[in-house]
Amino acid sequence: MQETADQQAAPLPPTGAGGSALLEMLHNSGPVALAVLVLLTFASVFSWAIILAKWSSFRRAQTQSQRFVRAFRKSQRLSEIATVAEQFKPSPLVIVFTEINEEYQRQTGGRGLPRNPVALERAAQTASSEALTRMESRLTWLATIAAIAPFVGLFGTVMGIIDAFHGLGTQGAATLRAVAPGISEALITTAAGLVVAIPAVIGYNQFTARLREFGSRMDDFARELLSAIENAAMSQPAAPQVEERRVRQY
């Protein structure tokens, strides 16, 4: 009977202790730790916004590039592609096609072999560089956040340890109550820095690999387009020079 009474008198563990403990740790954090957490929160929101925006834009670019290549290979004339190129605008291949086509039109008016093939190759390189520069925009922020976030968290860790030693010196005894607030600050800021940095590193590496793929595709498409222009120009029948002279005489 006495054991039953002792068991009834024993306090039960509080429900939701994990969440309340985390909230209590945040509530007891000092101003430096809170400033570090707020800074890391803004960095996390900004990096995730870039990741989602780039993922969406790269997906549209890949889809439109595949459709543009299929339309290009089915067409027989550059003018046909030029009229529908705007429909595939998110694709970087459209920029390459537009630059090469404009340079070809300036040189020949759309007929015959280009007078300066090197200029077409330079136009293709310039267009590829411009397209990649657009797609690379704001990716440096991901690299910056990935590199800085752990050090920001480490700064909060150092300050938390300093607070822990300060608590030991104030109370004059090595008790858990004296060091708990400082240790909790150190652990929270360290974890927050890693949570912010890891997605930024993964996103930056993945997008960098995708940019290399887009660069290779643009180079391949530029070579294919230049070959198509050369083959189409060579297959065009040449106008007889005798008839041209007669027309000039008349």
mmCIF file of C-alpha atoms in Angstrom:
data_model
loop_
_atom_site.group_PDB
_atom_site.id
_atom_site.type_symbol
_atom_site.label_atom_id
_atom_site.label_comp_id
_atom_site.label_asym_id
_atom_site.label_seq_id
_atom_site.Cartn_x
_atom_site.Cartn_y
_atom_site.Cartn_z
ATOM 1 C CA MET A 1 0.000 0.000 0.000
ATOM 2 C CA GLN A 2 2.851 2.356 0.803
ATOM 3 C CA GLU A 3 4.503 1.675 -2.594
ATOM 4 C CA THR A 4 1.245 2.524 -4.329
ATOM 5 C CA ALA A 5 1.009 5.802 -2.425
ATOM 6 C CA ASP A 6 4.625 6.669 -3.317
ATOM 7 C CA GLN A 7 3.994 5.972 -6.996
ATOM 8 C CA GLN A 8 0.930 8.190 -6.951
ATOM 9 C CA ALA A 9 2.850 10.979 -5.270
ATOM 10 C CA ALA A 10 5.720 10.887 -7.820
ATOM 11 C CA PRO A 11 5.474 13.757 -10.356
ATOM 12 C CA LEU A 12 4.730 12.856 -13.970
ATOM 13 C CA PRO A 13 7.057 14.095 -16.767
ATOM 14 C CA PRO A 14 5.608 17.156 -18.511
ATOM 15 C CA THR A 15 4.210 16.658 -22.003
ATOM 16 C CA GLY A 16 5.824 18.577 -24.851
ATOM 17 C CA ALA A 17 9.046 18.950 -22.886
ATOM 18 C CA GLY A 18 11.182 19.090 -26.040
ATOM 19 C CA GLY A 19 9.365 22.048 -27.601
ATOM 20 C CA SER A 20 9.030 23.916 -24.320
ATOM 21 C CA ALA A 21 12.721 23.350 -23.583
ATOM 22 C CA LEU A 22 13.702 24.824 -26.945
ATOM 23 C CA LEU A 23 11.454 27.824 -26.406
ATOM 24 C CA GLU A 24 12.883 28.264 -22.936
ATOM 25 C CA MET A 25 16.418 28.136 -24.332
ATOM 26 C CA LEU A 26 15.532 30.809 -26.866
ATOM 27 C CA HIS A 27 13.837 32.886 -24.184
ATOM 28 C CA ASN A 28 16.887 32.719 -21.927
ATOM 29 C CA SER A 29 19.333 33.534 -24.739
ATOM 30 C CA GLY A 30 21.261 36.751 -24.544
ATOM 31 C CA PRO A 31 21.115 39.652 -27.011
ATOM 32 C CA VAL A 32 24.158 38.456 -28.950
ATOM 33 C CA ALA A 33 22.707 34.989 -29.518
ATOM 34 C CA LEU A 34 19.345 36.439 -30.528
ATOM 35 C CA ALA A 35 21.031 38.808 -32.991
ATOM 36 C CA VAL A 36 22.950 35.880 -34.497
ATOM 37 C CA LEU A 37 19.755 33.824 -34.822
ATOM 38 C CA VAL A 38 17.861 36.689 -36.453
ATOM 39 C CA LEU A 39 20.708 37.226 -38.935
ATOM 40 C CA LEU A 40 20.821 33.528 -39.775
ATOM 41 C CA THR A 41 17.035 33.447 -40.200
ATOM 42 C CA PHE A 42 17.167 36.239 -42.776
ATOM 43 C CA ALA A 43 20.047 34.479 -44.554
ATOM 44 C CA SER A 44 18.097 31.214 -44.625
ATOM 45 C CA VAL A 45 14.961 32.840 -46.050
ATOM 46 C CA PHE A 46 17.015 34.664 -48.695
ATOM 47 C CA SER A 47 18.939 31.546 -49.732
ATOM 48 C CA TRP A 48 15.765 29.447 -49.993
ATOM 49 C CA ALA A 49 14.137 32.155 -52.117
ATOM 50 C CA ILE A 50 17.111 32.027 -54.504
ATOM 51 C CA ILE A 51 17.088 28.218 -54.556
ATOM 52 C CA LEU A 52 13.391 27.995 -55.397
ATOM 53 C CA ALA A 53 13.566 30.769 -58.010
ATOM 54 C CA LYS A 54 16.601 29.236 -59.730
ATOM 55 C CA TRP A 55 15.126 25.768 -59.655
ATOM 56 C CA SER A 56 11.986 27.054 -61.368
ATOM 57 C CA SER A 57 13.865 29.106 -63.974
ATOM 58 C CA PHE A 58 16.314 26.302 -64.794
ATOM 59 C CA ARG A 59 13.452 23.862 -65.179
ATOM 60 C CA ARG A 60 11.661 26.189 -67.608
ATOM 61 C CA ALA A 61 14.907 26.752 -69.520
ATOM 62 C CA GLN A 62 15.504 23.025 -69.892
ATOM 63 C CA THR A 63 11.946 22.336 -71.049
ATOM 64 C CA GLN A 64 11.923 25.190 -73.569
ATOM 65 C CA SER A 65 15.377 24.229 -74.839
ATOM 66 C CA GLN A 66 14.212 20.721 -75.657
ATOM 67 C CA ARG A 67 11.160 22.079 -77.479
ATOM 68 C CA PHE A 68 13.229 24.657 -79.355
ATOM 69 C CA VAL A 69 15.720 22.043 -80.556
ATOM 70 C CA ARG A 70 12.899 19.829 -81.816
ATOM 71 C CA ALA A 71 11.322 22.764 -83.675
ATOM 72 C CA PHE A 72 14.701 23.759 -85.111
ATOM 73 C CA ARG A 73 15.448 20.291 -86.463
ATOM 74 C CA LYS A 74 11.993 19.985 -88.038
ATOM 75 C CA SER A 75 12.177 23.344 -89.844
ATOM 76 C CA GLN A 76 13.663 23.860 -93.289
ATOM 77 C CA ARG A 77 14.478 27.587 -93.155
ATOM 78 C CA LEU A 78 15.946 29.981 -90.635
ATOM 79 C CA SER A 79 13.074 32.389 -91.221
ATOM 80 C CA GLU A 80 10.631 29.784 -89.915
ATOM 81 C CA ILE A 81 12.559 29.453 -86.667
ATOM 82 C CA ALA A 82 13.008 33.211 -86.355
ATOM 83 C CA THR A 83 9.247 33.756 -86.418
ATOM 84 C CA VAL A 84 8.560 31.293 -83.592
ATOM 85 C CA ALA A 85 11.721 31.788 -81.518
ATOM 86 C CA GLU A 86 9.968 34.138 -79.091
ATOM 87 C CA GLN A 87 7.731 31.285 -77.978
ATOM 88 C CA PHE A 88 10.779 29.550 -76.497
ATOM 89 C CA LYS A 89 12.225 32.689 -74.869
ATOM 90 C CA PRO A 90 13.194 31.167 -71.478
ATOM 91 C CA SER A 91 15.631 28.914 -73.347
ATOM 92 C CA PRO A 92 19.219 30.211 -73.599
ATOM 93 C CA LEU A 93 19.443 28.583 -77.029
ATOM 94 C CA VAL A 94 17.111 31.276 -78.371
ATOM 95 C CA ILE A 95 19.716 33.933 -77.554
ATOM 96 C CA VAL A 96 22.386 31.974 -79.405
ATOM 97 C CA PHE A 97 20.131 31.506 -82.425
ATOM 98 C CA THR A 98 19.119 35.178 -82.504
ATOM 99 C CA GLU A 99 22.692 36.455 -82.393
ATOM 100 C CA ILE A 100 23.927 34.083 -85.094
ATOM 101 C CA ASN A 101 20.913 34.707 -87.315
ATOM 102 C CA GLU A 102 21.238 38.485 -87.045
ATOM 103 C CA GLU A 103 24.941 38.347 -87.909
ATOM 104 C CA TYR A 104 24.216 36.060 -90.841
ATOM 105 C CA GLN A 105 21.469 38.380 -92.112
ATOM 106 C CA ARG A 106 23.821 41.366 -91.893
ATOM 107 C CA GLN A 107 26.468 39.586 -93.926
ATOM 108 C CA THR A 108 24.409 37.912 -96.638
ATOM 109 C CA GLY A 109 20.820 39.059 -96.353
ATOM 110 C CA GLY A 110 19.778 35.477 -95.679
ATOM 111 C CA ARG A 111 21.226 33.859 -98.831
ATOM 112 C CA GLY A 112 24.580 32.358 -99.656
ATOM 113 C CA LEU A 113 27.653 31.528 -97.665
ATOM 114 C CA PRO A 114 28.660 33.974 -94.905
ATOM 115 C CA ARG A 115 31.489 36.300 -95.885
ATOM 116 C CA ASN A 116 33.024 36.143 -92.408
ATOM 117 C CA PRO A 117 32.440 32.801 -90.623
ATOM 118 C CA VAL A 118 34.665 33.893 -87.726
ATOM 119 C CA ALA A 119 32.202 36.664 -86.938
ATOM 120 C CA LEU A 120 29.425 34.080 -86.635
ATOM 121 C CA GLU A 121 31.505 32.049 -84.205
ATOM 122 C CA ARG A 122 32.228 35.156 -82.145
ATOM 123 C CA ALA A 123 28.541 36.019 -82.107
ATOM 124 C CA ALA A 124 27.785 32.516 -80.814
ATOM 125 C CA GLN A 125 30.403 32.836 -78.066
ATOM 126 C CA THR A 126 29.117 36.254 -77.048
ATOM 127 C CA ALA A 127 25.529 35.018 -76.920
ATOM 128 C CA SER A 128 26.518 31.995 -74.809
ATOM 129 C CA SER A 129 28.428 34.207 -72.396
ATOM 130 C CA GLU A 130 25.491 36.596 -72.036
ATOM 131 C CA ALA A 131 23.032 33.754 -71.449
ATOM 132 C CA LEU A 132 25.227 32.149 -68.798
ATOM 133 C CA THR A 133 25.733 35.504 -67.085
ATOM 134 C CA ARG A 134 21.989 35.942 -66.798
ATOM 135 C CA MET A 135 21.519 32.464 -65.423
ATOM 136 C CA GLU A 136 24.351 32.932 -62.918
ATOM 137 C CA SER A 137 22.745 36.004 -61.362
ATOM 138 C CA ARG A 138 22.383 35.804 -57.545
ATOM 139 C CA LEU A 139 24.180 32.466 -57.355
ATOM 140 C CA THR A 140 27.121 34.203 -55.705
ATOM 141 C CA TRP A 141 24.801 34.974 -52.782
ATOM 142 C CA LEU A 142 24.370 31.249 -52.226
ATOM 143 C CA ALA A 143 28.134 30.775 -52.149
ATOM 144 C CA THR A 144 28.503 33.711 -49.757
ATOM 145 C CA ILE A 145 25.810 32.437 -47.391
ATOM 146 C CA ALA A 146 27.253 28.917 -47.484
ATOM 147 C CA ALA A 147 30.698 30.235 -46.562
ATOM 148 C CA ILE A 148 29.694 32.784 -43.915
ATOM 149 C CA ALA A 149 26.798 31.097 -42.073
ATOM 150 C CA PRO A 150 28.976 28.572 -40.153
ATOM 151 C CA PHE A 151 31.271 31.375 -38.989
ATOM 152 C CA VAL A 152 28.301 33.469 -37.853
ATOM 153 C CA GLY A 153 27.081 30.461 -35.890
ATOM 154 C CA LEU A 154 30.599 29.966 -34.539
ATOM 155 C CA PHE A 155 30.596 33.566 -33.315
ATOM 156 C CA GLY A 156 27.424 32.809 -31.342
ATOM 157 C CA THR A 157 29.080 29.646 -30.033
ATOM 158 C CA VAL A 158 32.083 31.586 -28.741
ATOM 159 C CA MET A 159 29.882 34.185 -27.096
ATOM 160 C CA GLY A 160 27.803 31.430 -25.446
ATOM 161 C CA ILE A 161 30.923 29.806 -24.013
ATOM 162 C CA ILE A 162 32.057 33.192 -22.734
ATOM 163 C CA ASP A 163 28.699 33.602 -21.000
ATOM 164 C CA ALA A 164 29.073 30.130 -19.479
ATOM 165 C CA PHE A 165 32.478 30.978 -17.998
ATOM 166 C CA HIS A 166 31.103 34.304 -16.822
ATOM 167 C CA GLY A 167 28.339 32.441 -14.998
ATOM 168 C CA LEU A 168 30.917 30.212 -13.327
ATOM 169 C CA GLY A 169 32.846 33.232 -12.167
ATOM 170 C CA THR A 170 29.762 35.009 -10.887
ATOM 171 C CA GLN A 171 28.345 32.129 -8.843
ATOM 172 C CA GLY A 172 31.740 30.831 -7.757
ATOM 173 C CA ALA A 173 30.716 27.187 -8.204
ATOM 174 C CA ALA A 174 30.721 24.765 -11.120
ATOM 175 C CA THR A 175 27.006 24.027 -11.210
ATOM 176 C CA LEU A 176 24.738 23.166 -14.121
ATOM 177 C CA ARG A 177 22.583 26.205 -13.443
ATOM 178 C CA ALA A 178 25.606 28.441 -13.872
ATOM 179 C CA VAL A 179 26.727 27.127 -17.278
ATOM 180 C CA ALA A 180 23.398 26.012 -18.787
ATOM 181 C CA PRO A 181 22.383 29.349 -20.392
ATOM 182 C CA GLY A 182 25.730 29.880 -22.083
ATOM 183 C CA ILE A 183 25.980 26.292 -23.314
ATOM 184 C CA SER A 184 22.439 26.429 -24.708
ATOM 185 C CA GLU A 185 23.282 29.598 -26.654
ATOM 186 C CA ALA A 186 26.386 27.948 -28.066
ATOM 187 C CA LEU A 187 24.508 24.842 -29.202
ATOM 188 C CA ILE A 188 21.598 26.749 -30.754
ATOM 189 C CA THR A 189 23.758 29.127 -32.782
ATOM 190 C CA THR A 190 26.014 26.299 -33.962
ATOM 191 C CA ALA A 191 23.050 24.269 -35.165
ATOM 192 C CA ALA A 192 21.461 27.314 -36.806
ATOM 193 C CA GLY A 193 24.628 28.088 -38.749
ATOM 194 C CA LEU A 194 24.766 24.533 -40.107
ATOM 195 C CA VAL A 195 21.068 24.527 -40.993
ATOM 196 C CA VAL A 196 21.553 27.685 -43.054
ATOM 197 C CA ALA A 197 24.838 26.678 -44.710
ATOM 198 C CA ILE A 198 24.066 23.109 -45.809
ATOM 199 C CA PRO A 199 21.142 23.881 -48.189
ATOM 200 C CA ALA A 200 23.060 26.825 -49.644
ATOM 201 C CA VAL A 201 26.083 24.625 -50.405
ATOM 202 C CA ILE A 202 23.941 21.915 -52.001
ATOM 203 C CA GLY A 203 21.982 24.439 -54.083
ATOM 204 C CA TYR A 204 25.104 26.245 -55.289
ATOM 205 C CA ASN A 205 26.837 23.024 -56.346
ATOM 206 C CA GLN A 206 23.764 21.698 -58.130
ATOM 207 C CA PHE A 207 23.124 24.937 -60.008
ATOM 208 C CA THR A 208 26.774 25.256 -60.974
ATOM 209 C CA ALA A 209 26.651 21.767 -62.493
ATOM 210 C CA ARG A 210 23.473 22.680 -64.369
ATOM 211 C CA LEU A 211 25.150 25.812 -65.733
ATOM 212 C CA ARG A 212 27.981 23.716 -67.131
ATOM 213 C CA GLU A 213 25.414 21.527 -68.844
ATOM 214 C CA PHE A 214 23.671 24.559 -70.350
ATOM 215 C CA GLY A 215 27.018 25.895 -71.546
ATOM 216 C CA SER A 216 27.796 22.616 -73.302
ATOM 217 C CA ARG A 217 24.344 22.549 -74.894
ATOM 218 C CA MET A 218 24.737 26.092 -76.198
ATOM 219 C CA ASP A 219 28.116 25.266 -77.715
ATOM 220 C CA ASP A 220 26.716 22.141 -79.390
ATOM 221 C CA PHE A 221 23.695 24.041 -80.682
ATOM 222 C CA ALA A 222 25.878 26.847 -82.048
ATOM 223 C CA ARG A 223 27.972 24.331 -84.001
ATOM 224 C CA GLU A 224 24.840 22.616 -85.272
ATOM 225 C CA LEU A 225 23.351 25.942 -86.371
ATOM 226 C CA LEU A 226 26.520 27.020 -88.159
ATOM 227 C CA SER A 227 26.652 23.688 -89.971
ATOM 228 C CA ALA A 228 23.000 24.032 -90.974
ATOM 229 C CA ILE A 229 23.632 27.529 -92.349
ATOM 230 C CA GLU A 230 26.635 26.322 -94.348
ATOM 231 C CA ASN A 231 24.788 23.305 -95.745
ATOM 232 C CA ALA A 232 21.731 25.366 -96.678
ATOM 233 C CA ALA A 233 23.887 28.004 -98.371
ATOM 234 C CA MET A 234 25.804 25.419 -100.399
ATOM 235 C CA SER A 235 22.603 23.721 -101.515
ATOM 236 C CA GLN A 236 21.133 26.943 -102.926
ATOM 237 C CA PRO A 237 21.433 27.210 -106.720
ATOM 238 C CA ALA A 238 23.780 29.905 -107.907
ATOM 239 C CA ALA A 239 22.320 32.571 -110.198
ATOM 240 C CA PRO A 240 23.774 32.480 -113.755
ATOM 241 C CA GLN A 241 26.193 35.314 -114.327
ATOM 242 C CA VAL A 242 25.334 35.657 -118.048
ATOM 243 C CA GLU A 243 21.742 36.586 -117.298
ATOM 244 C CA GLU A 244 22.892 39.058 -114.665
ATOM 245 C CA ARG A 245 25.140 40.782 -117.198
ATOM 246 C CA ARG A 246 22.309 41.019 -119.720
ATOM 247 C CA VAL A 247 20.032 42.531 -117.128
ATOM 248 C CA ARG A 248 22.697 45.094 -116.267
ATOM 249 C CA GLN A 249 23.092 45.994 -119.956
ATOM 250 C CA TYR A 250 19.370 46.599 -120.317
#
